[in-house]
Coordinates of C-alpha atoms in Angstrom, one line a residue:
X10 CA 84.4 212.8 131.8
X11 CA 85.6 214.7 134.9
X12 CA 81.7 216.8 135.1
X13 CA 80.1 213.0 135.6
X14 CA 82.1 210.8 137.4
X15 CA 84.7 213.2 139.1
X16 CA 87.7 211.6 137.5
X17 CA 90.1 211.9 134.6
X18 CA 89.6 208.2 131.8
X19 CA 93.2 207.4 133.6
X20 CA 92.6 207.3 137.1
X21 CA 88.5 205.8 137.1
X22 CA 90.3 203.0 134.9
X23 CA 93.4 202.5 137.0
X24 CA 90.5 202.4 139.4
X25 CA 88.5 199.5 137.8
X26 CA 91.7 197.4 137.5
X27 CA 92.2 197.9 141.5
X28 CA 88.8 196.9 142.2
X29 CA 88.6 193.6 140.0
X30 CA 91.9 192.9 141.3
X31 CA 90.8 193.2 144.6
X32 CA 88.7 190.5 144.6
X33 CA 91.3 188.5 142.7
X34 CA 93.8 189.1 146.2
X35 CA 90.2 188.4 148.1
X36 CA 89.6 185.1 146.1
X37 CA 91.4 183.8 144.1
X38 CA 94.1 181.4 144.4
X39 CA 96.3 183.7 142.0
X40 CA 99.8 185.1 143.4
X41 CA 99.8 188.1 144.0
X42 CA 102.0 188.7 140.5
X43 CA 100.1 187.2 138.2
X44 CA 97.5 189.0 139.4
X45 CA 99.1 192.3 139.2
X46 CA 99.6 191.4 135.8
X47 CA 96.3 190.2 134.8
X48 CA 94.8 193.5 135.6
X49 CA 97.1 195.5 133.6
X50 CA 100.3 195.9 135.8
X51 CA 104.3 195.9 133.9
X52 CA 105.5 195.1 137.4
X53 CA 104.4 194.1 141.1
X54 CA 105.8 197.3 142.8
X55 CA 103.7 199.9 140.4
X56 CA 100.2 197.4 141.4
X57 CA 101.3 196.8 145.4
X58 CA 102.2 200.9 145.5
X59 CA 98.7 201.8 143.3
X60 CA 96.4 198.8 145.8
X61 CA 98.5 200.5 149.0
X62 CA 97.2 204.2 147.8
X63 CA 93.6 203.2 146.6
X64 CA 92.8 200.5 149.7
X65 CA 95.4 201.4 152.9
X66 CA 97.0 198.4 153.0
X67 CA 99.3 196.3 150.5
X68 CA 97.8 193.5 148.3
X69 CA 99.2 190.8 150.8
X70 CA 98.5 192.5 153.9
X71 CA 94.6 192.1 152.5
X72 CA 95.1 188.6 151.2
X73 CA 96.1 188.3 154.9
X74 CA 93.1 189.6 156.3
X75 CA 91.0 187.6 154.0
X76 CA 91.9 184.1 154.5

């Protein structure tokens, strides 16, 4: 897995979930807590931290920029 995708499976899967979440944050009327649950995060805090670590912004900051 690492050889071809330069990642471990858990990190790759989380990145895919966050990419989907980013689309929803930018384009969906769903609340951020609903997006967190829909994309497989157990808590909004974990979602926000993972999102900020990948994109440099929290989901709420991202949403305010896109609206």
